[in-house]
Tab-separated table of C-alpha atoms and ligand atoms in Angstrom:
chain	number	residue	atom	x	y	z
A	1	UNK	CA	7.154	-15.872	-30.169
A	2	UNK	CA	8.325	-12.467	-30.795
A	3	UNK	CA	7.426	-9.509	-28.490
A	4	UNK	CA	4.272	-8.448	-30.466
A	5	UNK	CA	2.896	-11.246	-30.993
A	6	UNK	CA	3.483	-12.180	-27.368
A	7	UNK	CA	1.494	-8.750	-26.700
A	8	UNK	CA	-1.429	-9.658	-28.686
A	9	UNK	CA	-1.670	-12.744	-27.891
A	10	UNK	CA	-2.214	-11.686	-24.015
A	11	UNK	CA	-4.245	-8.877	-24.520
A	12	UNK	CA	-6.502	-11.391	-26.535
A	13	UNK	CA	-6.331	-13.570	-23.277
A	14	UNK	CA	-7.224	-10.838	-20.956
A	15	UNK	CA	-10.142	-9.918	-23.404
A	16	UNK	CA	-11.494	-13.838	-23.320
A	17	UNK	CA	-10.460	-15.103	-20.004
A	18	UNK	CA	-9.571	-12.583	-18.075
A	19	UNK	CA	-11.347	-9.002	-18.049
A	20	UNK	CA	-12.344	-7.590	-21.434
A	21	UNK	CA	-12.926	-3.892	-19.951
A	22	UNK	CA	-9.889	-4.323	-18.291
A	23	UNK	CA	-7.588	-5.322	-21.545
A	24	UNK	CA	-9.340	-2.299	-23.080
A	25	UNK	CA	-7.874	-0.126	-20.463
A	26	UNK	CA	-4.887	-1.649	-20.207
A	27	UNK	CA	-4.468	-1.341	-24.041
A	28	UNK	CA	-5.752	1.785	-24.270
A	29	UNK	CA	-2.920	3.491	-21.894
A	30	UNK	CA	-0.136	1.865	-23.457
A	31	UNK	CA	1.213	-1.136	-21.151
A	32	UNK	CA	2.919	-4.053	-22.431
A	33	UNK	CA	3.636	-7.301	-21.375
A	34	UNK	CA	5.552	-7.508	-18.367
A	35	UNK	CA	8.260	-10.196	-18.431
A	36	UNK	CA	11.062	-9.596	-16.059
A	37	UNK	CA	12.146	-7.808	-13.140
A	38	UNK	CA	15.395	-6.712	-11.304
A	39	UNK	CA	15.964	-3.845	-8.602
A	40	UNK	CA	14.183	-0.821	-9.686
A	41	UNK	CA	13.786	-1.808	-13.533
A	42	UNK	CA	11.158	-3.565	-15.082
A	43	UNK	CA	11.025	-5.004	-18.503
A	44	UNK	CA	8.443	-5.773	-21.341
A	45	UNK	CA	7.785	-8.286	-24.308
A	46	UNK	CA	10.247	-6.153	-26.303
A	47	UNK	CA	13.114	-5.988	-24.138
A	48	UNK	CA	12.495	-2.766	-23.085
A	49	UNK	CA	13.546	-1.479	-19.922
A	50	UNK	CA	11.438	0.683	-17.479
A	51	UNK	CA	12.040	2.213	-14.492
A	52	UNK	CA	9.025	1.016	-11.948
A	53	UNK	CA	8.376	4.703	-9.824
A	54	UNK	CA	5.202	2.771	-8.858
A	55	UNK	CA	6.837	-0.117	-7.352
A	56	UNK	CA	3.366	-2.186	-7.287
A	57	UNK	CA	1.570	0.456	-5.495
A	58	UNK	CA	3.885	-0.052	-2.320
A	59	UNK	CA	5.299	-3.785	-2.395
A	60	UNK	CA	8.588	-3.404	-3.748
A	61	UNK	CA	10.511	-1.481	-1.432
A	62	UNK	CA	13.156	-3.349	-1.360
A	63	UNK	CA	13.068	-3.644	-5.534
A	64	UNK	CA	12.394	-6.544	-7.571
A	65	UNK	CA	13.807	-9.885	-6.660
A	66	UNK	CA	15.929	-8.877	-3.899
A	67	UNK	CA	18.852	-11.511	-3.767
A	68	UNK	CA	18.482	-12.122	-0.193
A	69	UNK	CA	14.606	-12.596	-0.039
A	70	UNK	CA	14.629	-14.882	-3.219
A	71	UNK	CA	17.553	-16.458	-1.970
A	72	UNK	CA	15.606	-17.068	1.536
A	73	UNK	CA	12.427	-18.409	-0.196
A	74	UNK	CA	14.437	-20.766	-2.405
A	75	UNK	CA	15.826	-22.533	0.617
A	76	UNK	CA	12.543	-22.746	1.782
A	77	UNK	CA	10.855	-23.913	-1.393
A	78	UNK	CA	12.969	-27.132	-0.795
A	79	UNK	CA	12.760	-27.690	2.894
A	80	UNK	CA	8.617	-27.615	3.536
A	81	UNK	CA	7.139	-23.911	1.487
A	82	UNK	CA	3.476	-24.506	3.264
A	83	UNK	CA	2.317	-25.513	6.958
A	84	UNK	CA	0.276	-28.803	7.587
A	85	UNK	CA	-1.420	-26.551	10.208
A	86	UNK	CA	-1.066	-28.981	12.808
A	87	UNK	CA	2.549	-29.066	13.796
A	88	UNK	CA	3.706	-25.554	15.076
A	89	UNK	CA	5.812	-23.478	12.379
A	90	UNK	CA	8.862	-22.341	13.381
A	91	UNK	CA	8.739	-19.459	10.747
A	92	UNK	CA	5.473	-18.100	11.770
A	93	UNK	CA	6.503	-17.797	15.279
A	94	UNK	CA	9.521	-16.060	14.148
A	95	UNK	CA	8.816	-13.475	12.123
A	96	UNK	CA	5.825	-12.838	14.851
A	97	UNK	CA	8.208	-11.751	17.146
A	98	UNK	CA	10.604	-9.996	14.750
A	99	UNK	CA	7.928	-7.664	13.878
A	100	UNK	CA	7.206	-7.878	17.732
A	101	UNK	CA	10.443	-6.069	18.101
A	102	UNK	CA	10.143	-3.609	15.306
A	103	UNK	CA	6.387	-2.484	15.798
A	104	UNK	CA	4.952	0.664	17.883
A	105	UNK	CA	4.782	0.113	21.694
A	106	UNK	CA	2.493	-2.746	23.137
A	107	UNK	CA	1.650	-4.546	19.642
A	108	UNK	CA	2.852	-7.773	20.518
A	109	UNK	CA	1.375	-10.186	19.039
A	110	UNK	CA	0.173	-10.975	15.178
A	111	UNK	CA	-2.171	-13.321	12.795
A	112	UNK	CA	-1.068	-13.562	9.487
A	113	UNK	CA	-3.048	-13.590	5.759
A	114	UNK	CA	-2.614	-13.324	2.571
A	115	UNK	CA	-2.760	-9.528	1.685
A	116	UNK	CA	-4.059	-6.509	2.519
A	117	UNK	CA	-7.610	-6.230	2.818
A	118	UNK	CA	-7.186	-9.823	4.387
A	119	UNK	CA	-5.217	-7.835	7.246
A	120	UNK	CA	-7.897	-5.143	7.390
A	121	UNK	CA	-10.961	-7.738	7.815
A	122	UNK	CA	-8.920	-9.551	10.983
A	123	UNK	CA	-8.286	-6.348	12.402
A	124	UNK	CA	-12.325	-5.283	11.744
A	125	UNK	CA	-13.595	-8.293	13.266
A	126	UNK	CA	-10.646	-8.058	16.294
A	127	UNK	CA	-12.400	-4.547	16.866
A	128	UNK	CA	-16.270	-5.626	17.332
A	129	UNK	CA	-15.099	-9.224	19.014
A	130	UNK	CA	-13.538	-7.270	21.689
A	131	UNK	CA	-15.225	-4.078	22.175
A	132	UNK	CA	-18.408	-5.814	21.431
A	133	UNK	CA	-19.909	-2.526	19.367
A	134	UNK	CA	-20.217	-2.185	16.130
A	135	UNK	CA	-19.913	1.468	15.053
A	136	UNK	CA	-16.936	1.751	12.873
A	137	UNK	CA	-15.367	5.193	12.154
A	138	UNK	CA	-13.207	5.191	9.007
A	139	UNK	CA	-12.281	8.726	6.630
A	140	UNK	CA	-13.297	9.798	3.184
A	141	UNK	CA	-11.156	8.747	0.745
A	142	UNK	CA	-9.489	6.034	2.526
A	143	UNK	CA	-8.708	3.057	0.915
A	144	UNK	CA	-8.785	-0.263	3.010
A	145	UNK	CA	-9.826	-2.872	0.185
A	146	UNK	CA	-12.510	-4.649	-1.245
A	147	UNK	CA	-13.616	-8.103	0.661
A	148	UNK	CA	-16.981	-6.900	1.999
A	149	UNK	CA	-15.792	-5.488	5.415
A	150	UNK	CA	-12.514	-3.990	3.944
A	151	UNK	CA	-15.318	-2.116	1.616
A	152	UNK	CA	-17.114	-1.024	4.302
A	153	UNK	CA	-14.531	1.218	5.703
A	154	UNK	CA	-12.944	2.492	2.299
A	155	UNK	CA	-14.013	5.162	1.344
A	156	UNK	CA	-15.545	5.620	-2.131
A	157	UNK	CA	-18.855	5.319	-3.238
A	158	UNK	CA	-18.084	4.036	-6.547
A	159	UNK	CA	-16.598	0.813	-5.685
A	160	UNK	CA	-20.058	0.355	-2.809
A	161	UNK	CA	-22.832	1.243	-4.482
A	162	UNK	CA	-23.119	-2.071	-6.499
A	163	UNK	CA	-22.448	-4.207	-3.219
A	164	UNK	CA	-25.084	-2.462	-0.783
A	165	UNK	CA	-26.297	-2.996	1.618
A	166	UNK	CA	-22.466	-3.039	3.205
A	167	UNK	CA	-21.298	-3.692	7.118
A	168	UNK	CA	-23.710	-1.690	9.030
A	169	UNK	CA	-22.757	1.354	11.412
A	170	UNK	CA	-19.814	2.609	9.517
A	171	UNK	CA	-19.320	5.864	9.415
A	172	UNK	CA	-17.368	8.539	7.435
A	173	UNK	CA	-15.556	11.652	8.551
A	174	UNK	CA	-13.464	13.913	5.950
A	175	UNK	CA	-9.717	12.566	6.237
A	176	UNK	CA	-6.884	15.192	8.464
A	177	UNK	CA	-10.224	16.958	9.980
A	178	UNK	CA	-8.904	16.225	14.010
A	179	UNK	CA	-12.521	17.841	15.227
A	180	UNK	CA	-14.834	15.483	13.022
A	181	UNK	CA	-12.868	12.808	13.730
A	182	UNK	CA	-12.769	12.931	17.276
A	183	UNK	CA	-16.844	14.173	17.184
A	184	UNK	CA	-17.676	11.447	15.488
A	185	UNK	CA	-16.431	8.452	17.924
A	186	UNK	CA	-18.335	7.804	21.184
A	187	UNK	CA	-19.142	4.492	23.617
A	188	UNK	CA	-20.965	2.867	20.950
A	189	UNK	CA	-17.548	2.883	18.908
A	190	UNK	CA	-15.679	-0.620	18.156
A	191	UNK	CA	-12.671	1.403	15.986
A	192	UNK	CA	-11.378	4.259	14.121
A	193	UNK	CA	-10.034	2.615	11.417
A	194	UNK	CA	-6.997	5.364	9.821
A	195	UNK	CA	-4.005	5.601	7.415
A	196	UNK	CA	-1.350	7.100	8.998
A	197	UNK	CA	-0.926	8.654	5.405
A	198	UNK	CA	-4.134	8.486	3.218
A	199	UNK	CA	-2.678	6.530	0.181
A	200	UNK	CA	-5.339	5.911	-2.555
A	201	UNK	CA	-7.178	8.984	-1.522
A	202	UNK	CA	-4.557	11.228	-3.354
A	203	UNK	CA	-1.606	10.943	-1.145
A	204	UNK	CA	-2.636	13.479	2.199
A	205	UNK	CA	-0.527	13.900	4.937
A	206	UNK	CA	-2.879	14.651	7.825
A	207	UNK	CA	-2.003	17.916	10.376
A	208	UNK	CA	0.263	17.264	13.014
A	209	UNK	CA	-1.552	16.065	16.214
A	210	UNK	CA	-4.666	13.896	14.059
A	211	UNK	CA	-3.037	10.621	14.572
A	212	UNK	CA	-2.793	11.652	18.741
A	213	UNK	CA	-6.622	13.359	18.721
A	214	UNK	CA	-7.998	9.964	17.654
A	215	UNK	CA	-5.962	7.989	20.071
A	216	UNK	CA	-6.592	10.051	22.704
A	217	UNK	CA	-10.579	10.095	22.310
A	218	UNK	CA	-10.098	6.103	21.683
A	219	UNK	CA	-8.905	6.175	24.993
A	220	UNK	CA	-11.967	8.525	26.417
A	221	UNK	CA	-14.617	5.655	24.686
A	222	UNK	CA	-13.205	2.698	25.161
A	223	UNK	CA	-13.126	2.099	21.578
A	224	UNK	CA	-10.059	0.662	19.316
A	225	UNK	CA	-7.634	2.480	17.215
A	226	UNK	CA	-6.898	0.984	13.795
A	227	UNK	CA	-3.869	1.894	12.357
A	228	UNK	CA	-3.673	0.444	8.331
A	229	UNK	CA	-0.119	0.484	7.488
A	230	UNK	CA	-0.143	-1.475	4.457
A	231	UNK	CA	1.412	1.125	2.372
A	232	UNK	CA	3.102	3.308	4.712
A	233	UNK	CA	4.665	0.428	7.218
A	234	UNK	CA	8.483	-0.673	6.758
A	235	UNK	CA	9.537	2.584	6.114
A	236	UNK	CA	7.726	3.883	3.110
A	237	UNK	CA	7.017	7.394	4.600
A	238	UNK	CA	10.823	7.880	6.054
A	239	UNK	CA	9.714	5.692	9.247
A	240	UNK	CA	9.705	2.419	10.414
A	241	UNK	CA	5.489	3.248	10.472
A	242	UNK	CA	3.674	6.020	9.674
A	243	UNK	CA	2.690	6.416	13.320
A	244	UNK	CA	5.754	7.027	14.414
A	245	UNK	CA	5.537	10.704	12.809
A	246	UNK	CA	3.531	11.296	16.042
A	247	UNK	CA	4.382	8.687	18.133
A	248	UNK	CA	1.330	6.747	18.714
A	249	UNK	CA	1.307	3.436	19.009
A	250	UNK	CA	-2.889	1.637	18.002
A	251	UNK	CA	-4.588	-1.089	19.419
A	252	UNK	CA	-4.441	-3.057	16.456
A	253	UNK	CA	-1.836	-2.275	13.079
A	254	UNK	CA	-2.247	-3.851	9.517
A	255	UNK	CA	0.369	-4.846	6.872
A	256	UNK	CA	0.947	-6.649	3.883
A	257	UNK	CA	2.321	-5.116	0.520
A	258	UNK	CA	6.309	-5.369	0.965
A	259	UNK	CA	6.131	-7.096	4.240
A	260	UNK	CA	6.910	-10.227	1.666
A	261	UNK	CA	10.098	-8.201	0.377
A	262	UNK	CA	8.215	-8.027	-2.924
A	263	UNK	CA	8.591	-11.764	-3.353
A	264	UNK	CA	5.730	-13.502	-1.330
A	265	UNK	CA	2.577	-12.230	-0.907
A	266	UNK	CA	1.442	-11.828	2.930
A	267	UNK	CA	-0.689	-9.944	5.526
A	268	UNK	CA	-0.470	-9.314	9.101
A	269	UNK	CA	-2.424	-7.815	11.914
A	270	UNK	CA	-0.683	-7.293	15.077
A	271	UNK	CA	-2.474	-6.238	18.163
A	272	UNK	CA	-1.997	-5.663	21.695
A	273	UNK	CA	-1.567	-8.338	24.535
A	274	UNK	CA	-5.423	-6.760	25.692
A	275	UNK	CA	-6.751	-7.453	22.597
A	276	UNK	CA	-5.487	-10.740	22.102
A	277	UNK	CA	-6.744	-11.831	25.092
A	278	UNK	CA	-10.571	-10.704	24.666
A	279	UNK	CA	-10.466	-11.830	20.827
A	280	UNK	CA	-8.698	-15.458	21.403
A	281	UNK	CA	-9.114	-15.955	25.336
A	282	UNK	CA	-11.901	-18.589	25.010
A	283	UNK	CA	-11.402	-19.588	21.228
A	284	UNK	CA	-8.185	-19.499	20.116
A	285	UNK	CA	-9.522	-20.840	16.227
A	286	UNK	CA	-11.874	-17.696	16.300
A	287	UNK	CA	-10.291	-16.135	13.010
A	288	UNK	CA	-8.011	-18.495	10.817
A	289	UNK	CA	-6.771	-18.678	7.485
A	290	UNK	CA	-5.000	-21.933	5.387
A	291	UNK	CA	-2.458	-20.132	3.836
A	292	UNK	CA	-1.715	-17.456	6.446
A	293	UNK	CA	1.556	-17.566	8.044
A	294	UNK	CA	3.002	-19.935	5.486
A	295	UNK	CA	6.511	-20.462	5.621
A	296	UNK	CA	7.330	-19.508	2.474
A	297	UNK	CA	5.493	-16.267	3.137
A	298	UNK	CA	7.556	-15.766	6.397
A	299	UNK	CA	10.405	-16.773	5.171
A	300	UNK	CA	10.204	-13.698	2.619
A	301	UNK	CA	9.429	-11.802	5.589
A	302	UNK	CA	12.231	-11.978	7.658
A	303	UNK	CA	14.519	-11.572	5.155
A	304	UNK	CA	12.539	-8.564	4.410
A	305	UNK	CA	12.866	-7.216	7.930
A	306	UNK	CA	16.899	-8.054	7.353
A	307	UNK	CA	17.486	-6.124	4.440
A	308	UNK	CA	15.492	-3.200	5.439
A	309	UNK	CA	17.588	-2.830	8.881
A	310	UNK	CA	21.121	-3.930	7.060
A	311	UNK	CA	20.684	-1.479	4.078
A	312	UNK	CA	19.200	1.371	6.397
A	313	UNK	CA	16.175	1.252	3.953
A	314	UNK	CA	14.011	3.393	6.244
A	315	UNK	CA	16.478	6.581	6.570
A	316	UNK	CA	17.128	5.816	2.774
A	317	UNK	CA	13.376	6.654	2.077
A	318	UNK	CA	13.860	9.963	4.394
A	319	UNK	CA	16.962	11.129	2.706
A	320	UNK	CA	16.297	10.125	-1.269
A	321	UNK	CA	12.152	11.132	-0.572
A	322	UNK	CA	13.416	14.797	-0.038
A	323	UNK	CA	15.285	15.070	-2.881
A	324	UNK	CA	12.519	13.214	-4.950
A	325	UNK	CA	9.887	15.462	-3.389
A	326	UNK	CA	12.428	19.120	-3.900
A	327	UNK	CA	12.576	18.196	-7.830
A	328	UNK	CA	8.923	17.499	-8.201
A	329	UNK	CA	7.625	20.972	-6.354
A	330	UNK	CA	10.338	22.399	-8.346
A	331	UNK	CA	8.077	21.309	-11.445
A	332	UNK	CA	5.476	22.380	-9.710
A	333	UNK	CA	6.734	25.309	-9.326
A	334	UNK	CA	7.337	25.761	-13.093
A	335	UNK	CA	4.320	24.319	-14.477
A	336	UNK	CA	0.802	25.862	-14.117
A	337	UNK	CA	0.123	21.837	-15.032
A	338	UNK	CA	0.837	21.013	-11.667
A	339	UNK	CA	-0.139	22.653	-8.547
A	340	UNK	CA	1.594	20.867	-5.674
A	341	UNK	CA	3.848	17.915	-4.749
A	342	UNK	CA	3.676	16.120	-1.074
A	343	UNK	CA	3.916	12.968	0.975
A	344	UNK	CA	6.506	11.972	2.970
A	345	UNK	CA	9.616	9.421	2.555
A	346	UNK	CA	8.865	8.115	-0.389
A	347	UNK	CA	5.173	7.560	-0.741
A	348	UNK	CA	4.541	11.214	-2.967
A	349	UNK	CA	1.951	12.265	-4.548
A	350	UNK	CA	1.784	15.629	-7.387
A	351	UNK	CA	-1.820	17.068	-7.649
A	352	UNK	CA	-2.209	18.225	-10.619
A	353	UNK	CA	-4.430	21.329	-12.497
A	354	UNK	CA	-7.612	18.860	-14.120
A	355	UNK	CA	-8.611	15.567	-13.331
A	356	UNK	CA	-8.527	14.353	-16.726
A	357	UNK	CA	-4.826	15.012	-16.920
A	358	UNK	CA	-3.391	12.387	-14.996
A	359	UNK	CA	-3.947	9.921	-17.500
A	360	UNK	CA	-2.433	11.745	-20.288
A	361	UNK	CA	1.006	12.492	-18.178
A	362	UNK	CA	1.430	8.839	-17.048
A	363	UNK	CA	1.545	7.638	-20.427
A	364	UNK	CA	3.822	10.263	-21.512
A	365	UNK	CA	5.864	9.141	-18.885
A	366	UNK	CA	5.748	5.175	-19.526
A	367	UNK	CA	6.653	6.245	-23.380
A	368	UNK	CA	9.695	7.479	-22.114
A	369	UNK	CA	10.175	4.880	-19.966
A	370	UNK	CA	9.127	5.533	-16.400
A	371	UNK	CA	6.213	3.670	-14.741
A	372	UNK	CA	3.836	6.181	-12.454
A	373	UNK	CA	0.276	5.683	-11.874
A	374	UNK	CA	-2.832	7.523	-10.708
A	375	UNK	CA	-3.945	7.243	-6.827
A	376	UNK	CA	-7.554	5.169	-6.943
A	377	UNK	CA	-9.699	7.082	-5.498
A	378	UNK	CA	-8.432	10.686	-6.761
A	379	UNK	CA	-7.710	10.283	-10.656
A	380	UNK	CA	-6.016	14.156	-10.347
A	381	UNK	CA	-2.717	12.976	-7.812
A	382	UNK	CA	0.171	10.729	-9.664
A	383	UNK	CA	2.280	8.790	-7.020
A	384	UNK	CA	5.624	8.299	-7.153
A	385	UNK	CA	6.675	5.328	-4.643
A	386	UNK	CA	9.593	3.908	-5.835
A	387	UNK	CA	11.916	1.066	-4.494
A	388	UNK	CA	13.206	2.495	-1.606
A	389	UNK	CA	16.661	1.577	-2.919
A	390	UNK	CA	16.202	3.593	-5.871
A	391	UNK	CA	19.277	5.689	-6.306
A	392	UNK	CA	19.898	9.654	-6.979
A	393	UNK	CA	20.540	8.831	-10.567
A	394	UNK	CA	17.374	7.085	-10.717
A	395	UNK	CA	15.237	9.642	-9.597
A	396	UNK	CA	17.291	12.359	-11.788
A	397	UNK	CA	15.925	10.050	-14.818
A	398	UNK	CA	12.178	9.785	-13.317
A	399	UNK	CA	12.219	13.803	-12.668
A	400	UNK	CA	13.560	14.298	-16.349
A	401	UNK	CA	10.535	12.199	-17.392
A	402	UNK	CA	8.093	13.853	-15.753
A	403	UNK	CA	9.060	17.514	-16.536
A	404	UNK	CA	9.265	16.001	-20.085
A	405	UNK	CA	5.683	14.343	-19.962
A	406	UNK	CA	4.604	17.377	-17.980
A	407	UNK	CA	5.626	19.618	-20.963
A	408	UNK	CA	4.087	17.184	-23.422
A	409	UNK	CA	0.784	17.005	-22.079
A	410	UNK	CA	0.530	21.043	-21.943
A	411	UNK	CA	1.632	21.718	-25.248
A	412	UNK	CA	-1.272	18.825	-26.618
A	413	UNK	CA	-4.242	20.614	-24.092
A	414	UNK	CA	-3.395	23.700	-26.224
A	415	UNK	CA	-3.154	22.043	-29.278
A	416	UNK	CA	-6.688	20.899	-28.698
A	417	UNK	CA	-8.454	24.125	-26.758
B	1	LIG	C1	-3.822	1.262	3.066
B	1	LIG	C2	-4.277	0.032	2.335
B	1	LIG	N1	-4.983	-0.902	2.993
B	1	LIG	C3	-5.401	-2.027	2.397
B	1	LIG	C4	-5.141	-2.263	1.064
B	1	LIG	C5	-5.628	-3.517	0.409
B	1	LIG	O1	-4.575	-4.363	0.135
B	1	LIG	P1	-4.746	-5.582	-0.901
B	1	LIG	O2	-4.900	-4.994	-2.254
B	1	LIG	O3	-3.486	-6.383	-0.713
B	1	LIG	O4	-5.950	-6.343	-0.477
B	1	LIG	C6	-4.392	-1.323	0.332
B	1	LIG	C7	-4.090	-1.540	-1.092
B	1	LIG	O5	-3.718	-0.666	-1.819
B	1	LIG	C8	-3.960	-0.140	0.981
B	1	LIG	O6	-3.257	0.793	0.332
């Protein structure tokens, strides 16, 4: 079958089987088939190559296919890839404690899912088993999934309204405000559940000292604090985890996305030894999952964990971030398009002038071969998060792109006004 007809013939799938509103979309901006995958460079029904400055909204930090990870979960595809759940597995327990060794201060222990919102719910239901409360603080904006309690917490009427009533006694403070956020949790409070970097929301960096506010008053109440690092952990933001920007270590920590090494899917919620005890003291089965902890899962794991300490992926991000972040304000700076570029590492986001523009300068940048996308919940902020082994070259090409597609979309908006 050649490439269009391959296209068609899955867009007609999507519209029959799959999601017709969503193969409208999809058609609608431009995306093809995708068919392949290596390093930083995806590639279509066609043959044609693009980079991936998305890199699956956060899971392929270490690329696509990473030789070591596939490598890893081929030798375990022919030993034993899923547990009998009766016999203990030997990969479960180790990647436990490798992330045991790698995680903020006191979070020693961790259950493992299937993704992220599967992370979130464990550490919800961690929170109200041992705190016994049930007020949940969580920000505007935030994005924590969408299982029913994951919902509950993210932030965004849209994607509640048609699922209401939702988990009761959640509450919502605006996202970097330190004084509503510490106002808002008192003894009644189970968790603050918080991105160390607000992701979906449109890529916010909170002010220096909101990460240490909330732990502090968690400490004053009694209640739990909830860091979610499924985008920023292993290194996205320039750190090992976004926490460690101000050195606070939470009672419970969620991850998933490229914890797998962008080969496996997986989720994890580590929490303290004081946790652990008051959640599984008297029921150790209290929250399980079938698939969770799978070895094939873990086996992508700790090869993960390998490749991001042996090719010093973390002070990578740091170092290639800030040039990725310079060249963006630097359009910025040049284009009354955009108005800002921020993040940290690299998990960046550019804000730009109108809301409806986003759309019109990610497909001008996938025609020309680049692969951004919109955050969620704020349509006006493209991300850039790249593999964090993308190289200088690399992001030269994705900065031509968007100064390009930047250019592009003006001179059409003044075609048209
Ligand atoms: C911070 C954060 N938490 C949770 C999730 C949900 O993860 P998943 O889509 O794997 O359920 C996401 C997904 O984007 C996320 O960014």
């Amino acid at each position: 079958m050649d490439g269009e007809a391959l296209r068609a013939r899955v867009v007609d799938q999507y519209s029959q089987f799959v999601n017709p509103g969503l193969a409208r979309l999809m058609g609608f901006a431009g995306f093809g088939v995708e068919v392949e995958a290596q390093g930083c460079w995806v590639t279509d029904q066609d043959g044609r190559r693009y980079l991936d400055c998305l890199g699956g909204f956060g899971v392929f930090s270490l690329g696509h296919r990473h030789p070591q990870v596939v490598e890893a979960v081929k030798v375990q595809i022919d030993r034993m890839p899923l547990s009998c759940k009766t016999f203990f597995n030997p990969l479960q327990a180790e990647l436990a404690e490798r992330l045991a060794g790698v995680a903020p201060e006191g979070l020693q222990f961790t259950f493992f899912s299937n993704s992220g919102a599967e992370a979130v719910e464990a550490a919800l239901k961690m929170a109200k088993a041992a705190t016994r409360r049930t007020k949940i603080v969580s920000a505007v904006g935030g994005y924590h999934g969408k299982t029913l309690g994951s919902l509950s917490v993210t932030g965004r009427e849209k994607y509640q309204l048609p699922f209401e009533p939702l988990l009761p006694g959640v509450v919502h403070v605006p996202y970097g405000d330190t004084e509503a956020g510490v106002a808002a949790v008192d003894e009644t409070t189970a968790c603050v559940i918080i991105e160390p970097v607000q992701g979906e929301g449109g890529i916010h960096v909170p002010p220096d000292g909101y990460l240490r506010a909330l732990r502090q008053r968690c400490d004053q109440t009694g209640a739990l604090l909830i860091l979610d690092e499924v985008q920023t952990g292993l290194g996205r933001t320039g750190r090992m985890f976004g926490s460690e920007w101000e050195g606070v270590s939470p009672d419970l920590m969620t991850l998933a996305k490229c914890l797998g090494g962008g080969v496996a899917p997986i989720g994890a919620t580590m929490g303290s030894a004081a946790v652990w005890e008051r959640v599984f003291g008297e029921n150790p089965l209290l929250h399980t999952s079938t698939f969770g902890g799978n070895q094939l899962a873990c086996a992508a794991g700790i090869a993960a964990l390998d490749v991001i300490e042996r090719e010093g992926l973390v002070k990578r991000s740091l170092e290639v971030g800030g040039l990725l972040l310079d060249g963006l304000q630097g359009v910025a700076d040049r284009s009354d398009l955009v108005t800002e570029a921020r993040g940290r590492g690299l998990m960046i986001g550019v804000e730009l002038a109108l809301d409806e523009v986003g759309e019109l300068v990610t497909a001008q940048m996938l025609k020309r071969g680049v692969i951004v996308a919109y955050t969620l919940n704020n349509p006006r902020v493209i991300r850039f998060e790249p593999p964090l082994i993308i190289s200088e070259t690399e992001i030269d090409v994705a900065l031509e792109s968007f100064e390009e597609a930047v250019a592009e979309t003006a001179s059409l908006l003044a075609a048209y006004s």
